[in-house]
Amino acid sequence: MIKRRVQRVILSLLCLLVLPGCWDRTEINDMAFILVSALDLEANNKIRYSVMVPLPGQMGGASGGGGGTAGEKSYYIDSQVGSTYREAQMKMQRRMSRRMFLAHRRTILVGEELAKKGISEFFDPTPRSPESRMSTYLIVTKGYAYKMMQSNPRFERFPSEAIRELVKARYVADMNFKDFGLALSIPGSDPVAVYMDVTDSQKSEKSSKEVELKGYAQFKRDKFVGTYEDMAANGLSWLRNQHVLANITVHVEQQHLMNLKLYGVKSRVDVSLGQDALNFKIHVNVRAKLTENRSYYDLSQTQNLVKVEQATSDYVKKSIQTIIARMTKSQTDSAQLGTMVWRSYPNEWKKQYEKNWPEGLKKAKFTIDVESEITDTGLIYENVLKEH
């Protein structure tokens, strides 16, 4: 009986030897959570890598700073230069008492000059790390990327939070690191990215540097070549059937100024082979709400409402024509029209269009059909001050 008890004790002790325990644990106090990182090109052709790190000791009180409040900021920004992205990161790590942790990073900023040189090389180190998420937003900034990290938006504690909230808003297409990489890898496609800038607040008692959405950064393969803003940016979103909110201003009968919110734009592009050129038929359905009527225009009359719908259709059509003209002039295919040709006619694509694309867009014929519907004019049909 005693012998069996001894055997059980020895067996239990042997089982403890195979338990891994927590020998490789990392304490949360030993980690520096990177909120956003920025990449810039230096004059000597080296890479500047910048990060924003929260300071836990400054985040507990009401005077913790950030968001335009008093007190010290609840984060700090560090930067380092290296021949490669990872070299700069490792140099910075040597002076950090905590290990940089990238899993909580949601945005990567790329300065204009670096984007012009090409950013395809960053698609090796970023996906290679298990901490880097492919759902991270890739943003091109006007000027240096690290300067956007130095902004001080009044609504948020961290500039990174303001950047993330803006880029995920419904006013721009939802595009992340993975979408950019896919656009580079499929035939007949050039990627785009969200384009942002820093602007000064206006007429404020205490000035601040606010981040602002400008539109989209236009790429030819992996090189930044221009921007799409205002009407061109809207046209790109609609042509790619990306559901975004847009506020537009139109003139009806050249004297009535209207503002509308477009909230339900759906597009379909059909491609066919012509005798000497490609044919693209673009059909767009628009749903809109009237938000402002700058004249005494009576929208209770059906014929007047039809005129507003027609002006809305004309604006959407002109926006799509604008983006097509911009792509043709710059020889880029930001709308991925070549991808549609490749998928619909793979043999013809390989024989005729693949080598010289997007040259085929110059001869292509575009038919644009837009149908608009005003679903809501608000609680009134005309200005309440109008005398009857």
C-alpha positions as semicolon CSV with decimal commas, in nm:
position;residue;x (nm);y (nm);z (nm)
1;M;0,000;0,000;0,000
2;I;0,279;0,244;0,093
3;K;0,469;0,145;-0,219
4;R;0,173;0,241;-0,439
5;R;0,144;0,580;-0,270
6;V;0,513;0,645;-0,329
7;Q;0,471;0,552;-0,696
8;R;0,178;0,792;-0,732
9;V;0,375;1,075;-0,574
10;I;0,673;1,012;-0,803
11;L;0,443;0,995;-1,109
12;S;0,282;1,324;-1,012
13;L;0,620;1,489;-0,974
14;L;0,729;1,360;-1,315
15;C;0,417;1,511;-1,472
16;L;0,516;1,851;-1,337
17;L;0,839;1,836;-1,537
18;V;0,654;1,849;-1,871
19;L;0,451;2,158;-1,781
20;P;0,590;2,463;-1,971
21;G;0,503;2,722;-1,709
22;C;0,549;3,093;-1,789
23;W;0,917;3,104;-1,870
24;D;0,864;3,323;-2,179
25;R;0,605;3,562;-2,035
26;T;0,618;3,934;-2,112
27;E;0,482;4,169;-1,850
28;I;0,256;4,448;-1,975
29;N;0,480;4,696;-1,794
30;D;0,766;4,588;-2,018
31;M;0,586;4,678;-2,343
32;A;0,553;5,005;-2,536
33;F;0,229;5,004;-2,738
34;I;0,280;5,174;-3,073
35;L;-0,030;5,376;-3,169
36;V;0,086;5,493;-3,512
37;S;0,410;5,483;-3,708
38;A;0,535;5,717;-3,980
39;L;0,781;5,666;-4,266
40;D;0,967;5,948;-4,440
41;L;1,251;5,985;-4,690
42;E;1,558;6,176;-4,573
43;A;1,789;6,380;-4,794
44;N;2,058;6,107;-4,789
45;N;1,808;5,853;-4,927
46;K;1,764;5,691;-4,585
47;I;1,440;5,606;-4,407
48;R;1,313;5,800;-4,107
49;Y;1,094;5,585;-3,884
50;S;0,879;5,761;-3,623
51;V;0,642;5,620;-3,361
52;M;0,386;5,752;-3,116
53;V;0,383;5,580;-2,775
54;P;0,136;5,644;-2,491
55;L;0,268;5,737;-2,148
56;P;0,064;5,543;-1,889
57;G;0,177;5,772;-1,608
58;Q;0,017;6,073;-1,781
59;M;-0,318;5,911;-1,860
60;G;-0,479;5,872;-1,519
61;G;-0,575;6,225;-1,415
62;A;-0,802;6,498;-1,548
63;S;-0,496;6,707;-1,637
64;G;-0,339;6,431;-1,842
65;G;-0,300;6,645;-2,151
66;G;-0,384;6,553;-2,508
67;G;-0,696;6,667;-2,685
68;G;-0,601;7,028;-2,626
69;T;-0,633;7,013;-2,247
70;A;-0,388;7,153;-1,996
71;G;-0,097;6,960;-1,859
72;E;0,165;6,742;-2,018
73;K;0,082;6,527;-2,316
74;S;-0,014;6,167;-2,252
75;Y;0,215;6,042;-2,530
76;Y;0,554;6,104;-2,678
77;I;0,700;6,079;-3,029
78;D;1,038;5,927;-3,108
79;S;1,219;5,898;-3,439
80;Q;1,524;5,732;-3,589
81;V;1,697;5,713;-3,927
82;G;1,828;5,395;-4,090
83;S;1,910;5,241;-4,426
84;T;1,598;5,023;-4,399
85;Y;1,271;5,030;-4,211
86;R;1,375;4,755;-3,968
87;E;1,722;4,900;-3,912
88;A;1,572;5,231;-3,799
89;Q;1,329;5,045;-3,575
90;M;1,604;4,843;-3,409
91;K;1,816;5,154;-3,350
92;M;1,523;5,314;-3,172
93;Q;1,464;5,001;-2,966
94;R;1,815;5,028;-2,821
95;R;1,717;5,341;-2,628
96;M;1,372;5,223;-2,523
97;S;1,339;5,052;-2,188
98;R;1,026;4,874;-2,311
99;R;0,980;4,648;-2,614
100;M;0,788;4,808;-2,899
101;F;0,460;4,621;-2,954
102;L;0,286;4,673;-3,291
103;A;-0,036;4,472;-3,256
104;H;-0,233;4,780;-3,143
105;R;-0,114;4,997;-3,432
106;R;-0,402;5,088;-3,663
107;T;-0,245;5,341;-3,902
108;I;0,079;5,372;-4,096
109;L;0,165;5,716;-4,234
110;V;0,382;5,757;-4,543
111;G;0,525;6,095;-4,642
112;E;0,487;6,225;-4,998
113;E;0,857;6,209;-5,089
114;L;0,890;5,847;-4,982
115;A;0,566;5,755;-5,160
116;K;0,703;5,908;-5,483
117;K;1,009;5,684;-5,458
118;G;0,793;5,371;-5,417
119;I;0,658;5,178;-5,120
120;S;0,648;4,818;-5,244
121;E;0,955;4,732;-5,032
122;F;0,753;4,784;-4,713
123;F;0,529;4,492;-4,803
124;D;0,805;4,255;-4,692
125;P;0,884;4,357;-4,331
126;T;0,529;4,452;-4,234
127;P;0,345;4,124;-4,315
128;R;0,649;3,924;-4,199
129;S;0,586;4,027;-3,837
130;P;0,294;3,848;-3,667
131;E;0,222;4,165;-3,468
132;S;0,156;4,373;-3,780
133;R;-0,203;4,359;-3,898
134;M;-0,286;4,370;-4,268
135;S;-0,605;4,555;-4,171
136;T;-0,391;4,855;-4,070
137;Y;-0,479;5,169;-4,265
138;L;-0,213;5,298;-4,506
139;I;-0,226;5,677;-4,534
140;V;-0,023;5,912;-4,753
141;T;0,036;6,253;-4,596
142;K;0,104;6,587;-4,755
143;G;0,463;6,674;-4,669
144;Y;0,639;6,480;-4,394
145;A;0,444;6,204;-4,223
146;Y;0,594;6,268;-3,878
147;K;0,450;6,621;-3,881
148;M;0,100;6,474;-3,879
149;M;0,192;6,293;-3,560
150;Q;0,279;6,635;-3,412
151;S;-0,075;6,767;-3,469
152;N;-0,291;6,841;-3,164
153;P;-0,658;6,780;-3,247
154;R;-0,888;6,919;-2,980
155;F;-1,141;6,633;-2,976
156;E;-0,906;6,342;-2,913
157;R;-0,641;6,264;-2,652
158;F;-0,409;6,114;-2,916
159;P;-0,356;6,241;-3,272
160;S;-0,352;5,876;-3,381
161;E;-0,712;5,842;-3,265
162;A;-0,825;6,140;-3,473
163;I;-0,643;6,000;-3,777
164;R;-0,800;5,657;-3,732
165;E;-1,153;5,791;-3,681
166;L;-1,130;6,005;-3,994
167;V;-0,991;5,734;-4,217
168;K;-1,259;5,487;-4,110
169;A;-1,539;5,740;-4,157
170;R;-1,793;5,685;-4,433
171;Y;-1,672;5,991;-4,624
172;V;-1,381;5,795;-4,776
173;A;-1,357;5,442;-4,909
174;D;-1,248;5,177;-4,661
175;M;-0,897;5,085;-4,781
176;N;-0,628;4,919;-4,575
177;F;-0,280;4,771;-4,613
178;K;-0,418;4,447;-4,758
179;D;-0,630;4,627;-5,021
180;F;-0,327;4,825;-5,135
181;G;-0,120;4,506;-5,171
182;L;-0,395;4,328;-5,364
183;A;-0,424;4,619;-5,607
184;L;-0,050;4,589;-5,672
185;S;-0,066;4,215;-5,733
186;I;-0,365;4,177;-5,969
187;P;-0,345;4,265;-6,342
188;G;-0,489;4,591;-6,474
189;S;-0,489;4,778;-6,146
190;D;-0,313;5,068;-5,977
191;P;-0,363;5,122;-5,603
192;V;-0,491;5,427;-5,422
193;A;-0,464;5,528;-5,057
194;V;-0,629;5,785;-4,834
195;Y;-0,460;6,126;-4,857
196;M;-0,449;6,352;-4,549
197;D;-0,302;6,684;-4,440
198;V;-0,265;6,900;-4,128
199;T;-0,452;7,229;-4,114
200;D;-0,481;7,512;-3,859
201;S;-0,809;7,558;-3,676
202;Q;-0,990;7,878;-3,772
203;K;-1,135;8,151;-3,550
204;S;-1,056;7,959;-3,233
205;E;-0,954;8,109;-2,899
206;K;-0,679;7,851;-2,877
207;S;-0,535;7,745;-3,212
208;S;-0,474;7,380;-3,288
209;K;-0,332;7,164;-3,562
210;E;-0,614;6,946;-3,696
211;V;-0,586;6,650;-3,931
212;E;-0,797;6,674;-4,246
213;L;-0,912;6,433;-4,517
214;K;-0,810;6,560;-4,860
215;G;-0,909;6,270;-5,086
216;Y;-0,706;5,987;-5,234
217;A;-0,340;5,945;-5,325
218;Q;-0,298;5,829;-5,684
219;F;-0,035;5,564;-5,755
220;K;0,118;5,426;-6,073
221;R;0,214;5,081;-5,956
222;D;0,380;5,154;-5,619
223;K;0,480;5,516;-5,687
224;F;0,279;5,818;-5,581
225;V;0,203;6,037;-5,885
226;G;-0,081;6,268;-5,782
227;T;-0,401;6,314;-5,585
228;Y;-0,776;6,286;-5,637
229;E;-0,969;6,553;-5,448
230;D;-1,323;6,690;-5,442
231;M;-1,513;6,592;-5,757
232;A;-1,243;6,350;-5,879
233;A;-1,236;6,176;-5,539
234;N;-1,614;6,133;-5,542
235;G;-1,604;6,004;-5,899
236;L;-1,343;5,743;-5,808
237;S;-1,550;5,613;-5,515
238;W;-1,863;5,589;-5,728
239;L;-1,688;5,428;-6,024
240;R;-1,542;5,163;-5,793
241;N;-1,885;5,109;-5,630
242;Q;-1,753;5,196;-5,287
243;H;-2,028;5,310;-5,054
244;V;-1,933;5,650;-4,918
245;L;-2,128;5,954;-4,803
246;A;-2,090;6,268;-5,012
247;N;-2,227;6,621;-4,981
248;I;-2,263;6,799;-5,313
249;T;-2,380;7,145;-5,423
250;V;-2,571;7,181;-5,751
251;H;-2,736;7,462;-5,946
252;V;-3,090;7,414;-6,071
253;E;-3,197;7,635;-6,362
254;Q;-2,866;7,824;-6,310
255;Q;-3,007;8,025;-6,019
256;H;-3,127;7,788;-5,747
257;L;-2,845;7,660;-5,525
258;M;-2,906;7,322;-5,359
259;N;-2,703;7,106;-5,122
260;L;-2,765;6,733;-5,108
261;K;-2,628;6,436;-4,918
262;L;-2,570;6,130;-5,136
263;Y;-2,598;5,824;-4,914
264;G;-2,687;5,536;-5,144
265;V;-2,481;5,533;-5,464
266;K;-2,455;5,197;-5,640
267;S;-2,271;5,148;-5,966
268;R;-2,223;4,866;-6,213
269;V;-1,964;4,853;-6,490
270;D;-2,007;4,619;-6,787
271;V;-1,721;4,575;-7,033
272;S;-1,746;4,441;-7,388
273;L;-1,509;4,404;-7,681
274;G;-1,565;4,634;-7,977
275;Q;-1,410;4,609;-8,320
276;D;-1,134;4,857;-8,246
277;A;-1,180;4,951;-7,879
278;L;-1,320;4,845;-7,545
279;N;-1,671;4,950;-7,448
280;F;-1,750;5,033;-7,084
281;K;-2,114;5,079;-6,988
282;I;-2,147;5,244;-6,647
283;H;-2,484;5,248;-6,475
284;V;-2,526;5,439;-6,149
285;N;-2,822;5,455;-5,910
286;V;-2,822;5,747;-5,667
287;R;-3,028;5,808;-5,355
288;A;-3,002;6,151;-5,199
289;K;-3,143;6,377;-4,928
290;L;-3,192;6,750;-4,971
291;T;-3,013;6,931;-4,687
292;E;-3,030;7,295;-4,799
293;N;-3,230;7,504;-5,046
294;R;-3,072;7,849;-5,089
295;S;-3,376;7,993;-5,272
296;Y;-3,755;7,989;-5,257
297;Y;-3,773;7,686;-5,484
298;D;-4,094;7,493;-5,427
299;L;-4,007;7,124;-5,407
300;S;-4,367;7,020;-5,353
301;Q;-4,403;7,049;-5,730
302;T;-4,306;6,727;-5,905
303;Q;-4,150;6,901;-6,204
304;N;-3,919;7,097;-5,973
305;L;-3,811;6,785;-5,786
306;V;-3,733;6,615;-6,118
307;K;-3,506;6,906;-6,210
308;V;-3,313;6,866;-5,883
309;E;-3,276;6,494;-5,952
310;Q;-3,147;6,570;-6,301
311;A;-2,892;6,818;-6,163
312;T;-2,777;6,550;-5,918
313;S;-2,737;6,299;-6,202
314;D;-2,539;6,552;-6,404
315;Y;-2,302;6,609;-6,110
316;V;-2,240;6,236;-6,062
317;K;-2,186;6,185;-6,434
318;K;-1,940;6,477;-6,452
319;S;-1,750;6,339;-6,150
320;I;-1,707;6,001;-6,321
321;Q;-1,601;6,169;-6,646
322;T;-1,346;6,372;-6,447
323;I;-1,183;6,066;-6,290
324;I;-1,172;5,884;-6,625
325;A;-1,003;6,185;-6,787
326;R;-0,750;6,209;-6,500
327;M;-0,662;5,839;-6,526
328;T;-0,627;5,856;-6,903
329;K;-0,399;6,161;-6,885
330;S;-0,171;6,012;-6,618
331;Q;-0,181;5,660;-6,766
332;T;-0,302;5,500;-6,444
333;D;-0,594;5,270;-6,371
334;S;-0,709;5,362;-6,022
335;A;-1,062;5,234;-6,093
336;Q;-0,930;4,884;-6,179
337;L;-1,104;4,880;-6,517
338;G;-0,823;4,664;-6,659
339;T;-0,898;4,404;-6,393
340;M;-1,254;4,381;-6,526
341;V;-1,118;4,320;-6,877
342;W;-0,878;4,055;-6,745
343;R;-1,156;3,872;-6,563
344;S;-1,410;3,894;-6,846
345;Y;-1,179;3,828;-7,141
346;P;-0,858;3,663;-7,012
347;N;-0,734;3,552;-7,357
348;E;-0,788;3,889;-7,522
349;W;-0,632;4,060;-7,223
350;K;-0,314;3,856;-7,256
351;K;-0,289;3,901;-7,634
352;Q;-0,386;4,266;-7,678
353;Y;-0,391;4,469;-7,359
354;E;-0,165;4,331;-7,086
355;K;0,169;4,469;-7,209
356;N;0,058;4,827;-7,274
357;W;-0,220;4,877;-7,020
358;P;-0,361;5,132;-6,945
359;E;-0,303;5,254;-7,301
360;G;-0,630;5,081;-7,387
361;L;-0,824;5,341;-7,189
362;K;-0,736;5,613;-7,443
363;K;-0,940;5,449;-7,718
364;A;-1,205;5,300;-7,491
365;K;-1,566;5,420;-7,523
366;F;-1,758;5,505;-7,207
367;T;-2,135;5,519;-7,177
368;I;-2,250;5,663;-6,844
369;D;-2,613;5,636;-6,732
370;V;-2,713;5,789;-6,397
371;E;-3,053;5,763;-6,229
372;S;-3,110;5,980;-5,920
373;E;-3,388;5,978;-5,664
374;I;-3,447;6,243;-5,397
375;T;-3,586;6,037;-5,110
376;D;-3,615;6,312;-4,851
377;T;-3,654;6,691;-4,865
378;G;-3,668;6,734;-4,488
379;L;-3,966;6,857;-4,285
380;I;-4,045;7,140;-4,528
381;Y;-4,083;7,176;-4,903
382;E;-3,976;7,542;-4,928
383;N;-3,830;7,818;-4,714
384;V;-4,058;7,896;-4,418
385;L;-4,003;8,271;-4,470
386;K;-4,149;8,269;-4,818
387;E;-4,455;8,490;-4,853
388;H;-4,754;8,324;-5,016
